[in-house]
Coordinates of C-alpha atoms in Angstrom, one line a residue:
X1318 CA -3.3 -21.7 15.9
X1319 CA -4.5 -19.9 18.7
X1320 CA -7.8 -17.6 18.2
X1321 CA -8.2 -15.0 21.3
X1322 CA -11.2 -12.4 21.4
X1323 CA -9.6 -8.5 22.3
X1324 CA -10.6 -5.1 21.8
X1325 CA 10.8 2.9 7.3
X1326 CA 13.1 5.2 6.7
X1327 CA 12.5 4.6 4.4
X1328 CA 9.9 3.7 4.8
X1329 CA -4.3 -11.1 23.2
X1330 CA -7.8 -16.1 25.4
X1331 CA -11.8 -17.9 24.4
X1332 CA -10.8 -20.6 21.7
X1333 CA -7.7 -22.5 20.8
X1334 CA -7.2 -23.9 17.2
X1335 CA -4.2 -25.0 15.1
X1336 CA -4.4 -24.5 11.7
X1337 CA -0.9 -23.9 9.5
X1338 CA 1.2 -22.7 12.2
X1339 CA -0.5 -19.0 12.4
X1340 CA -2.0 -17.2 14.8
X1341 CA -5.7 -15.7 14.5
X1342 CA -7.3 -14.0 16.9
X1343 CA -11.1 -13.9 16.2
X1344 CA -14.2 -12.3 17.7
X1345 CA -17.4 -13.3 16.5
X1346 CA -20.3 -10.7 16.7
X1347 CA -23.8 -11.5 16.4
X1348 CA -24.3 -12.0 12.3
X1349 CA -20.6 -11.8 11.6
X1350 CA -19.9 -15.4 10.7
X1351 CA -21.3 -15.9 7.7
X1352 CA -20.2 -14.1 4.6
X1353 CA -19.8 -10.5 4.3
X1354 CA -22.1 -8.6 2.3
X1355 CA -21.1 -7.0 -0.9
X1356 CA -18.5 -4.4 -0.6
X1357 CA -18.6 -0.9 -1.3
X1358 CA -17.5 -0.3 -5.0
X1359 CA -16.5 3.4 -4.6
X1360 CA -16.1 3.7 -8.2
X1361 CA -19.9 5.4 -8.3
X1362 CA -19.5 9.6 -8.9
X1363 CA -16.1 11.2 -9.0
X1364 CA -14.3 11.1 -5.9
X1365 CA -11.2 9.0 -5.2
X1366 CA -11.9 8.2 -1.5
X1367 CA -9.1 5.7 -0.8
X1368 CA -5.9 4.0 -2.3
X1369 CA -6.4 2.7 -5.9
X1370 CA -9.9 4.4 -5.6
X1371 CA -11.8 1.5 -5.4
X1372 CA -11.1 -2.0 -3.4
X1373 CA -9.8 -3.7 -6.1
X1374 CA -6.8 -0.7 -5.9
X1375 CA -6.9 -1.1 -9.8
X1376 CA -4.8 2.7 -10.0
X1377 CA -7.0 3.3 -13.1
X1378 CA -10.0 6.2 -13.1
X1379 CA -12.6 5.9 -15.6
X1380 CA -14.9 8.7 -14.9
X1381 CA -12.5 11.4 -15.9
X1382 CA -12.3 13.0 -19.4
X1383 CA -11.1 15.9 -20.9
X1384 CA -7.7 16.5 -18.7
X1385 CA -4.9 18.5 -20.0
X1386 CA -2.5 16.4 -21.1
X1387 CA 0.4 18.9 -20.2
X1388 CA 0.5 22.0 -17.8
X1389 CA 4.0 23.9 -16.7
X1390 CA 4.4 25.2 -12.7
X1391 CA 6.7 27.9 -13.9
X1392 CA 6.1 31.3 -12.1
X1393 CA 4.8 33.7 -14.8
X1394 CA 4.8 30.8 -17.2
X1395 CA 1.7 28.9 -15.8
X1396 CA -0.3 27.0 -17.8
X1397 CA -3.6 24.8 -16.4
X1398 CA -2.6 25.6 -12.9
X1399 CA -5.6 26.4 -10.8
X1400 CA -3.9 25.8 -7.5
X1401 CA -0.9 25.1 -5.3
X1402 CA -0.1 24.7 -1.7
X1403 CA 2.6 23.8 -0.2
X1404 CA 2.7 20.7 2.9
X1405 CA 5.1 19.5 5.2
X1406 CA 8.5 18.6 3.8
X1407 CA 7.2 14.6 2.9
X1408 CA 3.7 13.7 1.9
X1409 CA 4.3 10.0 0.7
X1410 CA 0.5 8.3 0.4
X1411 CA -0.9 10.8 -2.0
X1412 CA -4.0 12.7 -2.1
X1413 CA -7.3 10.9 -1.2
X1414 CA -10.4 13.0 -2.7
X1415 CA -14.1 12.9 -1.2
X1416 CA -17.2 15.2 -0.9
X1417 CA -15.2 18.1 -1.5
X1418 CA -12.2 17.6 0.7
X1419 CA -8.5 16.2 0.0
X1420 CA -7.0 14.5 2.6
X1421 CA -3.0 14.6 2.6
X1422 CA -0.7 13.0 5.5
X1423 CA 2.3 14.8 6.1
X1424 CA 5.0 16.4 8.5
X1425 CA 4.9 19.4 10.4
X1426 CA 8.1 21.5 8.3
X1427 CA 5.5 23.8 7.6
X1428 CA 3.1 24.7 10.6
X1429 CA -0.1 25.3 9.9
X1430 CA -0.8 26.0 13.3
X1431 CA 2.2 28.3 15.9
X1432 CA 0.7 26.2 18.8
X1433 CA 2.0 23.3 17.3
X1434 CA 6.1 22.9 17.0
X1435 CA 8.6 20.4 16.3
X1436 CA 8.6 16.8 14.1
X1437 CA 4.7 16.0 14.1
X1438 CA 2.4 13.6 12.1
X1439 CA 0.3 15.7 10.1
X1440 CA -3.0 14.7 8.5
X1441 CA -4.2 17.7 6.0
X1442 CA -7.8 17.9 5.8
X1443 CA -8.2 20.3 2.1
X1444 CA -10.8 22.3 0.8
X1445 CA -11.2 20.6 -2.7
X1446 CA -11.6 23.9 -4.6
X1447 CA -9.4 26.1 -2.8
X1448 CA -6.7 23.9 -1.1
X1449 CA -7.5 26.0 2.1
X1450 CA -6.7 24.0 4.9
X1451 CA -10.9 22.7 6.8
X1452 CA -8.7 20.6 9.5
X1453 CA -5.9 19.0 10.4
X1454 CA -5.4 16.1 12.9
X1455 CA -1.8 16.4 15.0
X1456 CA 0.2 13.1 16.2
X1457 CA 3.2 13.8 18.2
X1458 CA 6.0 11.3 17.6
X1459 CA 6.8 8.1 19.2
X1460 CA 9.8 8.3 21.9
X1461 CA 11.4 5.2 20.4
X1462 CA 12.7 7.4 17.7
X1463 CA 13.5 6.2 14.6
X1464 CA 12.9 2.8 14.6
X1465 CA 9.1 2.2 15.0
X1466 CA 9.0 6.2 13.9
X1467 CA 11.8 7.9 11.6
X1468 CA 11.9 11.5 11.9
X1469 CA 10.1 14.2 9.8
X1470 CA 8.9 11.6 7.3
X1471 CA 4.6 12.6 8.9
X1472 CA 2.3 10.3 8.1
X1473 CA 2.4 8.1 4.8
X1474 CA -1.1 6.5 5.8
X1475 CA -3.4 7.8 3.1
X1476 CA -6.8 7.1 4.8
X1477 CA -10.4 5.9 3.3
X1478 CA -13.6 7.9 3.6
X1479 CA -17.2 6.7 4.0
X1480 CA -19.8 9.2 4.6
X1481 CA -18.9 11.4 7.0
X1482 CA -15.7 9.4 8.6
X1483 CA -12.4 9.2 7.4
X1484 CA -9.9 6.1 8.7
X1485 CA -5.8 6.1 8.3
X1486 CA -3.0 4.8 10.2
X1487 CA -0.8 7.4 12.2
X1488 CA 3.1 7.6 13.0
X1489 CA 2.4 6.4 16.1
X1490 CA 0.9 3.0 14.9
X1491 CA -2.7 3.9 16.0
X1492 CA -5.7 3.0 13.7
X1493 CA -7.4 6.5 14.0
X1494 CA -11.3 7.0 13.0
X1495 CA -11.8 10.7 12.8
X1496 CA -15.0 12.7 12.1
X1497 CA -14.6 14.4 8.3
X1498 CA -15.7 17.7 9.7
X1499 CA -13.2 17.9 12.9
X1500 CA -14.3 20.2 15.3
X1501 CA -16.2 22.5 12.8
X1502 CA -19.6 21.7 13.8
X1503 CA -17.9 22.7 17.8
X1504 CA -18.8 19.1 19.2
X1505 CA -16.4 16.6 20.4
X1506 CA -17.8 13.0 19.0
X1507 CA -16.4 9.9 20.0
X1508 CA -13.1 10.2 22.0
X1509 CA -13.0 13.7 24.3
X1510 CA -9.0 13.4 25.0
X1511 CA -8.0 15.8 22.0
X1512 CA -5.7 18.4 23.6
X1513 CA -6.6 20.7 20.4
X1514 CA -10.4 21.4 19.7
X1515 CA -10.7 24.6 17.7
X1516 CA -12.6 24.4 14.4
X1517 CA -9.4 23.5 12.3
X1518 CA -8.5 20.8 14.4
X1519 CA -9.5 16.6 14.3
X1520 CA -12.2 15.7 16.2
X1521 CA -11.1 11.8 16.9
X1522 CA -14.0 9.4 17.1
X1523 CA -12.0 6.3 18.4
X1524 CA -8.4 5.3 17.8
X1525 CA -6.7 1.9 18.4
X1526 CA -3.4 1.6 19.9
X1527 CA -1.7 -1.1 18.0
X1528 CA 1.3 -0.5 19.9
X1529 CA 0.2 -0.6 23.2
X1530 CA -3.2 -3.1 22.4
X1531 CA -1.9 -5.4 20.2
X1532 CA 2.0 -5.4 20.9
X1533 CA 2.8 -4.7 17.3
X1534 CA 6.7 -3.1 17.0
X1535 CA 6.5 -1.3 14.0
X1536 CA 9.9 -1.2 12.1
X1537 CA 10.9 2.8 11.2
X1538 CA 7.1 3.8 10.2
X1539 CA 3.4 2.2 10.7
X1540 CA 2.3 3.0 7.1
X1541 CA -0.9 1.0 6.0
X1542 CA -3.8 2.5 3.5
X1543 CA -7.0 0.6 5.4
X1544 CA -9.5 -0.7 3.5
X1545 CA -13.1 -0.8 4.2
X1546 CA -15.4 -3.6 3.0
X1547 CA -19.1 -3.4 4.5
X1548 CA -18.1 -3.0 8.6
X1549 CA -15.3 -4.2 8.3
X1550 CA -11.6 -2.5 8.1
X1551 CA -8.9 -4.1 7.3
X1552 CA -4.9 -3.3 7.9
X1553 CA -1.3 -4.3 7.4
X1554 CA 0.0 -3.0 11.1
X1555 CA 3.7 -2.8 10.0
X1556 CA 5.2 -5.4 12.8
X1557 CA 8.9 -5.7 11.9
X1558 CA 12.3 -6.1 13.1
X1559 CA 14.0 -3.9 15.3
X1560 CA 17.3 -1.7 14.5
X1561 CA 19.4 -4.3 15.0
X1562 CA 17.6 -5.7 11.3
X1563 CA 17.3 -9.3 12.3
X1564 CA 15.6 -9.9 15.8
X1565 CA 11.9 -9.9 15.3
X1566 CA 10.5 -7.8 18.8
X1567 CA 6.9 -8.9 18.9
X1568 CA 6.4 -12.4 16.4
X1569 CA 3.1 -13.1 17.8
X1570 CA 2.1 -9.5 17.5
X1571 CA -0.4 -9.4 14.2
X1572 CA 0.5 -8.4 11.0
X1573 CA -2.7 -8.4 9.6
X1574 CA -5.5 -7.2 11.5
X1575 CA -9.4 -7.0 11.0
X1576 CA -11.7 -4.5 13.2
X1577 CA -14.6 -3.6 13.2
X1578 CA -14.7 0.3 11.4
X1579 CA -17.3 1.8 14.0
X1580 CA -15.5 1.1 17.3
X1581 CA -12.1 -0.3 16.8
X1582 CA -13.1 -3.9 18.2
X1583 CA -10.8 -6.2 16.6
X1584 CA -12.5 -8.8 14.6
X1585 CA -9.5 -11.6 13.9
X1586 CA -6.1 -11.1 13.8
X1587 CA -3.0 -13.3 12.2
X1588 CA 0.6 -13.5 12.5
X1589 CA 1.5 -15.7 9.8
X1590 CA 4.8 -13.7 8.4
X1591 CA 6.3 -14.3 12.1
X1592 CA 4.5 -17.4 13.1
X1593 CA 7.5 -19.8 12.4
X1594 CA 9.6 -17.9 14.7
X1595 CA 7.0 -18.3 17.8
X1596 CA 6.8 -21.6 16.8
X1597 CA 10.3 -22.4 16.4
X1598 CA 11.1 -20.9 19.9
X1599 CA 8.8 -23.1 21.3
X1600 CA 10.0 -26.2 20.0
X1601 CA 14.1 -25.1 21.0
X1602 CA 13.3 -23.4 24.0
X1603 CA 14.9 -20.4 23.2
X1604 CA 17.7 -20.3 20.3
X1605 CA 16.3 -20.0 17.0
X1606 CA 18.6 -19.3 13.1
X1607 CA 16.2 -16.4 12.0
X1608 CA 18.5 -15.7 9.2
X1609 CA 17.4 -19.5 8.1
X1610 CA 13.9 -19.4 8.6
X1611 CA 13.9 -16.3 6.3
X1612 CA 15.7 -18.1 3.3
X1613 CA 13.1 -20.2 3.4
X1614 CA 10.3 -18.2 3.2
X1615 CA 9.2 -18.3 6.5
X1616 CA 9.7 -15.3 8.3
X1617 CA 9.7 -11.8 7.4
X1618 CA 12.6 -9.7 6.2
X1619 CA 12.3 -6.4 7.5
X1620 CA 9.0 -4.2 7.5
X1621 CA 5.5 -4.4 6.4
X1622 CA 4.4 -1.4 4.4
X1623 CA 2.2 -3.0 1.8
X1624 CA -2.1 -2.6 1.9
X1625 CA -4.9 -5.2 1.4
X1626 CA -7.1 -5.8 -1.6
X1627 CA -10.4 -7.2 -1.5
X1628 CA -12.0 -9.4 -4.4
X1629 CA -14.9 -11.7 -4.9
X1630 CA -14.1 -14.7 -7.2
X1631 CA -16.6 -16.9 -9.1
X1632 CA -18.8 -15.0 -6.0
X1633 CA -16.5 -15.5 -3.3
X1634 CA -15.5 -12.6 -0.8
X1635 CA -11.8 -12.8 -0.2
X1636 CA -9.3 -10.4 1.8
X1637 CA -5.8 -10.6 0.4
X1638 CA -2.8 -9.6 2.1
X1639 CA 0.7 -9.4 1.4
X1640 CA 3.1 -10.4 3.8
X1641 CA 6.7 -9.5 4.8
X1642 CA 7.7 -13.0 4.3
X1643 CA 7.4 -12.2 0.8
X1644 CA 4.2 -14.8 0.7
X1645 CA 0.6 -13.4 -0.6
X1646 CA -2.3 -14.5 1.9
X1647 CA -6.2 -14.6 0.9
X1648 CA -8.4 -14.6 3.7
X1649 CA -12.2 -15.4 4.6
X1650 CA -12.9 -11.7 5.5
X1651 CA -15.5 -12.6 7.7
X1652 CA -13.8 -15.6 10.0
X1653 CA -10.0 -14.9 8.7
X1654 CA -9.7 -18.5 7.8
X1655 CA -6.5 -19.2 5.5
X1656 CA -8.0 -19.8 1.9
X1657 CA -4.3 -19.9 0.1
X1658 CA -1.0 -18.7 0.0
X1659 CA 1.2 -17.7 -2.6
X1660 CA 5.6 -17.5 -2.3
X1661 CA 6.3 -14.4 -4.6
X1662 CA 10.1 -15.5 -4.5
X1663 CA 12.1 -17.9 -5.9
X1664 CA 12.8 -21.0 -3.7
X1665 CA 16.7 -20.4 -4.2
X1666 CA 16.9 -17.1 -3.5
X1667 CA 18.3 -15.4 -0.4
X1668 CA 18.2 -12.6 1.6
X1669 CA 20.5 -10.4 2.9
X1670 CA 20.6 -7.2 5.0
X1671 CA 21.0 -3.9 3.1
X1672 CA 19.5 -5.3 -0.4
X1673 CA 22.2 -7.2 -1.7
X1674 CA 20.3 -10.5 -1.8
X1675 CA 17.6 -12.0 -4.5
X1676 CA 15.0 -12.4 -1.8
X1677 CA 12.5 -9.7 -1.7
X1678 CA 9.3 -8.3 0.3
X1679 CA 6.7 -5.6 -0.8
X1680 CA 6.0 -1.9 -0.9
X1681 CA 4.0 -2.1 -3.7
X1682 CA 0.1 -2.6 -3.3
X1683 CA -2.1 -5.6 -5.1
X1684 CA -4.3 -5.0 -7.6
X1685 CA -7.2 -7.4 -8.6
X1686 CA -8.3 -7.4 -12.3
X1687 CA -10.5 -10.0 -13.7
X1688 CA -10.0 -12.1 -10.9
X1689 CA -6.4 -12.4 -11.5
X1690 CA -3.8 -10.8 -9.4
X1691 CA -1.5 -8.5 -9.8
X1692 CA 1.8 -8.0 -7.6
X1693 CA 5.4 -6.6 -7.3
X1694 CA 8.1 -7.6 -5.4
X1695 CA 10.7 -4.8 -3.8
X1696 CA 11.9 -3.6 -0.3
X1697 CA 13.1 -0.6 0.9
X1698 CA 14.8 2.1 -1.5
X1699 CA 17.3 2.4 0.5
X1700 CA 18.3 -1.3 -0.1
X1701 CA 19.3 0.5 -3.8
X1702 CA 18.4 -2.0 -6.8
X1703 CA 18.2 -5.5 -7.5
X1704 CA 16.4 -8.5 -9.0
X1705 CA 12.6 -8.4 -9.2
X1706 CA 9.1 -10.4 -10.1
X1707 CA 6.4 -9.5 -11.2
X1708 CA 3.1 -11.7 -10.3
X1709 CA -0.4 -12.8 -12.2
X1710 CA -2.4 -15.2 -9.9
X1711 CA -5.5 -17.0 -10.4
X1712 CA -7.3 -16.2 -6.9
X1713 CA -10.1 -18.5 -8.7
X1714 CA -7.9 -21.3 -7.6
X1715 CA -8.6 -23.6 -4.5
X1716 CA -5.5 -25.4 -3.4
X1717 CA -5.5 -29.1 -3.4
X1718 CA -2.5 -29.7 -0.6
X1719 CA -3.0 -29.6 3.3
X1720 CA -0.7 -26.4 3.7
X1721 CA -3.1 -24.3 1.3
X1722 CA 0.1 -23.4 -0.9
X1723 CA -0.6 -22.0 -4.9
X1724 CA 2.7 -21.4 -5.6
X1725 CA 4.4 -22.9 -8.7
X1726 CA 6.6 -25.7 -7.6
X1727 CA 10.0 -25.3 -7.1
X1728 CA 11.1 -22.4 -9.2
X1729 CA 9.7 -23.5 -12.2
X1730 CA 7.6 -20.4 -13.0
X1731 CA 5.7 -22.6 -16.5
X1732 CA 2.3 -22.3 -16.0
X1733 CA 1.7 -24.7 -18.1
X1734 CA 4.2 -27.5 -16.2
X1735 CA 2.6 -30.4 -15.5
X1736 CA 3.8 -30.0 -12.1
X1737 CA 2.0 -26.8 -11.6
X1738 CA -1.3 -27.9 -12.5
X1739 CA -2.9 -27.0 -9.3
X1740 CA -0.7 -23.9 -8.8
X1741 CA -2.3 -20.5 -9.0
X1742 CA 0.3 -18.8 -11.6
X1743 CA -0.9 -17.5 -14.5
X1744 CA 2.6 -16.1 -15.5
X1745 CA 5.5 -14.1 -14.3
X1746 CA 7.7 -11.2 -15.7
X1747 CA 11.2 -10.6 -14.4
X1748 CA 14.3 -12.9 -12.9
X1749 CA 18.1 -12.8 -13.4
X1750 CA 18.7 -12.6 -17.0
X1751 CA 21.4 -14.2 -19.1
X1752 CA 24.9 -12.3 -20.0
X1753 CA 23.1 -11.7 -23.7
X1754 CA 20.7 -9.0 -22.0
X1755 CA 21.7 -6.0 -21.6
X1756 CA 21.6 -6.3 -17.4
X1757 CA 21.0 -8.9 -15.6
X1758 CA 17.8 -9.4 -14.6
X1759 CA 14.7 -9.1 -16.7
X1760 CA 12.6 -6.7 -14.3
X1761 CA 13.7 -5.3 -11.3
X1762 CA 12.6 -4.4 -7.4
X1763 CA 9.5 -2.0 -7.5
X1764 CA 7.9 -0.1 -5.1
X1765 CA 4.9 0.8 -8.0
X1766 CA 1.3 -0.6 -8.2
X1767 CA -0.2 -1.8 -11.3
X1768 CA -2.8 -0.7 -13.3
X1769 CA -4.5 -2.8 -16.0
X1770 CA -6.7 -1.8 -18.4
X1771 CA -8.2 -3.2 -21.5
X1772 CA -6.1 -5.8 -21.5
X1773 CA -2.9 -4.1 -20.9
X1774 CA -1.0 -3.7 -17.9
X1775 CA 1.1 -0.9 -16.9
X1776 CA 4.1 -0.4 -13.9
X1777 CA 7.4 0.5 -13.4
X1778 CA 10.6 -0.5 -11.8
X1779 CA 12.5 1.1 -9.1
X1780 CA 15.6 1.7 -11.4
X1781 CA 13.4 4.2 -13.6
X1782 CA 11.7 1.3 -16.2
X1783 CA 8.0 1.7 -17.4
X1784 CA 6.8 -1.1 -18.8
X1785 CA 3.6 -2.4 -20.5
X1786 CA 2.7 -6.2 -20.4
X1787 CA -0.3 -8.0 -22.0
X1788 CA -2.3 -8.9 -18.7
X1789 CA -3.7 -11.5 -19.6
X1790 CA -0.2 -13.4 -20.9
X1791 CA 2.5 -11.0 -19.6
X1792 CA 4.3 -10.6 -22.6
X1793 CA 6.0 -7.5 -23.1
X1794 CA 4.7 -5.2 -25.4
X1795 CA 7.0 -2.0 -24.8
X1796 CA 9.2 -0.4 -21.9
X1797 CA 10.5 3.2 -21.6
X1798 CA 13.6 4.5 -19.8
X1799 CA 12.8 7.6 -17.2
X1800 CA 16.5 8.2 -17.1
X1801 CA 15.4 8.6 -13.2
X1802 CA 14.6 6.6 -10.5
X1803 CA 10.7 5.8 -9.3
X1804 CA 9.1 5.5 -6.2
X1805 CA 5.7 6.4 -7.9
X1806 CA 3.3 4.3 -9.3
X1807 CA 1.2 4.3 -13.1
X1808 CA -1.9 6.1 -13.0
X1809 CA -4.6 5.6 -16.2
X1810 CA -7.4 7.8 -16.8
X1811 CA -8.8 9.8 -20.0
X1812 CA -6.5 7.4 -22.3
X1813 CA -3.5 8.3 -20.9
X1814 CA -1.2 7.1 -18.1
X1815 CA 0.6 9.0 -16.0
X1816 CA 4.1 8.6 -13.4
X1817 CA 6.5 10.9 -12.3
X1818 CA 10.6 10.0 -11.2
X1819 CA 13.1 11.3 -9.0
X1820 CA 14.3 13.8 -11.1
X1821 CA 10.9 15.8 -11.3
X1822 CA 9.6 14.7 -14.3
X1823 CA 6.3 13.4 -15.1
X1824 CA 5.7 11.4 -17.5
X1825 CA 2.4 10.8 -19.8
X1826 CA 2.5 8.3 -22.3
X1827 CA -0.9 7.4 -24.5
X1828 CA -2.8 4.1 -23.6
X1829 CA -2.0 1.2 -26.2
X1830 CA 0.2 -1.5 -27.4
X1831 CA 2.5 1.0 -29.0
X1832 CA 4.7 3.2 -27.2
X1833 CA 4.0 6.5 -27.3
X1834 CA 4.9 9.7 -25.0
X1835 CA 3.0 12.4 -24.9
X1836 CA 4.5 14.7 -22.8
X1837 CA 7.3 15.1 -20.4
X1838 CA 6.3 17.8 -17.7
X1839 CA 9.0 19.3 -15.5
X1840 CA 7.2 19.8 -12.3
X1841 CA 10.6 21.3 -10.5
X1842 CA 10.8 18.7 -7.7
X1843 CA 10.7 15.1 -7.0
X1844 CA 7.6 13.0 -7.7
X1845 CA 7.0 10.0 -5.6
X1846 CA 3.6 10.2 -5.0
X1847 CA 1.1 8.8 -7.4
X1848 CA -0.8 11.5 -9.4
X1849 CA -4.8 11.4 -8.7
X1850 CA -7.6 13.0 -11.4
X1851 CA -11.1 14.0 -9.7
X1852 CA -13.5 16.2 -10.7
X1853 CA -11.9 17.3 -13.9
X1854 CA -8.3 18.1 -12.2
X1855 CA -5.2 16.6 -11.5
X1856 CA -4.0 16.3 -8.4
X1857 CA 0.2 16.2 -7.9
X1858 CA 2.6 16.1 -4.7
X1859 CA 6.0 16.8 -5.3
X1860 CA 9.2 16.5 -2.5
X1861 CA 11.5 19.5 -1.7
X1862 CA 9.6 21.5 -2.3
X1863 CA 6.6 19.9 -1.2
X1864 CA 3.2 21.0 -2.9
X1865 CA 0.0 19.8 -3.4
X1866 CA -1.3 21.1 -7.0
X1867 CA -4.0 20.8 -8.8
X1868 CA -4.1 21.0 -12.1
X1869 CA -6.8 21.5 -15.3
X1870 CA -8.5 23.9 -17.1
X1871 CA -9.8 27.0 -15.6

């Protein structure tokens, strides 16, 4: 493995290593090579400054009390509405709140600005109170088109703030660090190329070009939520095929990437879900059967529009990536050493183009939870339905063969198999069922994170299915039929747990081992996004139309 120092619809020479067929590029600054120090929690005060609020992208809030448990958007009707405003015509990543300001990426169907015209990515800077727009940061669209960046669907990045800097990945596949009060203190920090500098615009502080830096070809969107533990931030880049669906553009482009959050300097880089392919090219000289090296696990699929999680087992920093290939990676997040792998699909299955195949990737996000992790499979929702799994690992777990592999052997999914003794499952929900069940397969492709709370876990299913597992076991405890389609994700807080469907329905069901629904809100459009509490409100996007609202008692 080579290490070299440098700078959807949906949805680099110093040192040369091998180790497991990846590549990892790796810059060592002074102090950086020993472990990192402990990460920013994020879970202290009220805000929800990034993805799953806190590294661990556990979607549950545990500082909020007293929310309404129902509220009606009706005109002349309302009820705990204390806001709305409407966005672009797509705001996928869901509201990120912190010091007073909501941060939205979306598309530019509704100009905040008459300078600026046509498809844009659009990230919202909010005021928290009033939803008034503070600042908004402008990213004109790739000339590629669609595939590396489909049009109209803005930015699905949501970004992490830290003090007075915010961090998120835009349309054009550029890591951007931007300053949290743009240009309203009427300096330009950082980068001075911003063609718009008035007080409501971004005041970039440094951006890198993953694109034109790093080579990445980003398949229909570059869609990561970074992560930020002590200096350093870490991000999925979204390398993937090209519109043919089975040529891989850039394989020894990175698909996970570490960099330094104050400059952009990347820190290590690997390739692993395309790593077999540069390999295998080398070895033929040329001719390679991709569709083969995917079957068997060893090359991605199609995109990669998933986000790392950072955990520190028995004490042990780790950074924890999911890959295309379908595999789970955890990381050293200092060196980006290879600690384990995980294959979250069965060794039979296979994968073929437009979703009709058992093989799946991710779009759902991991989630760490007494040191066991949590993760669906799924792929694009355009692919339609299929087959899914449904993951607890032990990231405890060191593994005891050469290729650093904790996956249960063969597709024997026991944990308690003799043979999978030194694998890290703990259990797994889902597979193709028999013809006594009712369809067949047992849990099916998601594009939802978990959350897991006092022992339960919560999710959902692409085709509509809420479920509720024991997380320590995964046995099922209840499900619950939408009657709708899902792209959004279970939310707890204040006892109850929260997730919206296609049809525009929100549901809220109480916390507990027992199925119970509280309410069923009509919010009057699609919900896709996750729902987000902070500070005593509820925060809700919804698709055509799109709105931000917030919701609570006045």
């Amino acid at each position: 493995m080579a290490f070299r120092g440098q700078t959807r619809q949906f949805l680099a020479a110093a040192v040369t290593c091998s180790v497991l067929g990846g590549t990892l590029a790796a810059l060592y600054l002074p102090g950086f090579n020993r472990p990192l120090a402990n990460a920013t929690r994020r879970d202290a005060g009220r805000d929800w400054p990034l993805f799953g609020g806190t590294v661990q992208r556990n979607l549950v809030n545990l500082k909020e009390t007293g929310l309404p448990v129902s509220w009606n958007i009706e005109p002349g009707k309302e009820q705990n509405l204390i806001w709305s405003v409407p966005l672009g015509s797509k705001a996928y990543g869901g509201p990120v709140i912190a010091n007073g300001r909501i941060y939205v990426g979306t598309n530019n169907d509704f100009p905040r600005d008459p300078a600026v015209t046509g498809d844009k990515g659009i990230m919202l800077c909010l005021d928290e109170k009033t939803g008034e727009l503070v600042w908004q940061a402008v990213h004109d669209k790739l000339p590629a088109g669609r595939v590396n960046d489909w049009p109209r669907e803005g930015i699905c990045s949501s970004p992490v703030v830290e003090g007075k800097r915010i961090w998120y990945i835009s349309n054009r596949c550029e890591i951007i660090c931007a300053d949290a009060e743009g240009f309203r203190d009427g300096k330009n920090d950082g980068v001075a190329d911003e063609a718009l500098t008035g007080p409501k615009n971004a005041d970039v502080l440094w951006r890198l070009d993953m694109i034109k830096q790093l080579n990445v070809f980003p398949h229909n969107l570059a869609t990561c939520s970074p992560l930020i533990v002590g200096d350093t931030l870490f991000v999925i880049t979204s390398n993937g095929v090209d519109e043919g669906h089975i040529n891989i553009p850039q394989p020894g482009a990175p698909s996970f990437l570490a960099v330094n959050k104050n400059d952009g300097k990347v820190l290590w880089s690997s390739n692993l879900p395309s790593a077999s392919l540069v390999e295998a090219r080398k070895k033929s000289g040329g001719d390679v059967d991709i569709k083969k090296l995917v079957d068997q696990g060893k090359l991605l699929m199609h995109g990669q529009w998933s986000n790392p999680v950072y955990a520190e087992p028995n004490g042990k920093p780790v950074i924890i990536f999911p890959g295309g290939d379908g595999w789970v990676y955890g990381f050293k997040p200092d060196t980006g050493e290879l600690l384990w792998k995980f294959d979250c699909n069965p060794k039979k299955s296979e994968y073929k183009l437009g979703g009709k195949g058992t093989r799946n990737d991710f779009v759902s996000t991991p989630v760490v939870w007494e040191n066991k992790l949590y993760i669906g499979v799924g792929q694009d929702p355009e692919h339609d339905k299929g087959v899914g799994h449904l993951w607890c690992i032990d990231i405890t777990k060191s593994p005891t063969n050469p290729d650093k592999d904790l996956s249960p052997v063969g597709d024997n999914f026991d944990p308690k198999a003799p043979a999978n003794k030194d694998s890290g499952l703990i259990w797994h929900y889902g597979g193709l069922a028999g013809d006594d069940y009712e369809r067949n397969y047992f849990f099916g492709r998601t594009m939802s994170t978990v959350a897991v709370h006092d022992g339960l876990l919560y999710t959902s299913e692409y085709d509509g299915l809420v479920h509720c597992l024991d997380a320590r076991t995964g046995a099922k405890l209840w499900d619950h039929d939408m009657g709708s389609d899902t792209w959004s994700s279970t939310y707890w807080v204040d006892g109850r747990v929260y997730i919206g469907n296609e049809a525009g329905k929100l549901h809220v069901f109480a916390h507990g081992k027992q199925k119970k629904l509280l309410a069923t809100i009509n919010m009057k459009a699609k919900v896709r996004a996750t729902p987000v509490a902070s500070g005593g409100r509820v925060y809700m996007i919804t698709e055509n139309p799109c709105k931000l609202y917030c919701l609570g008692a006045k």
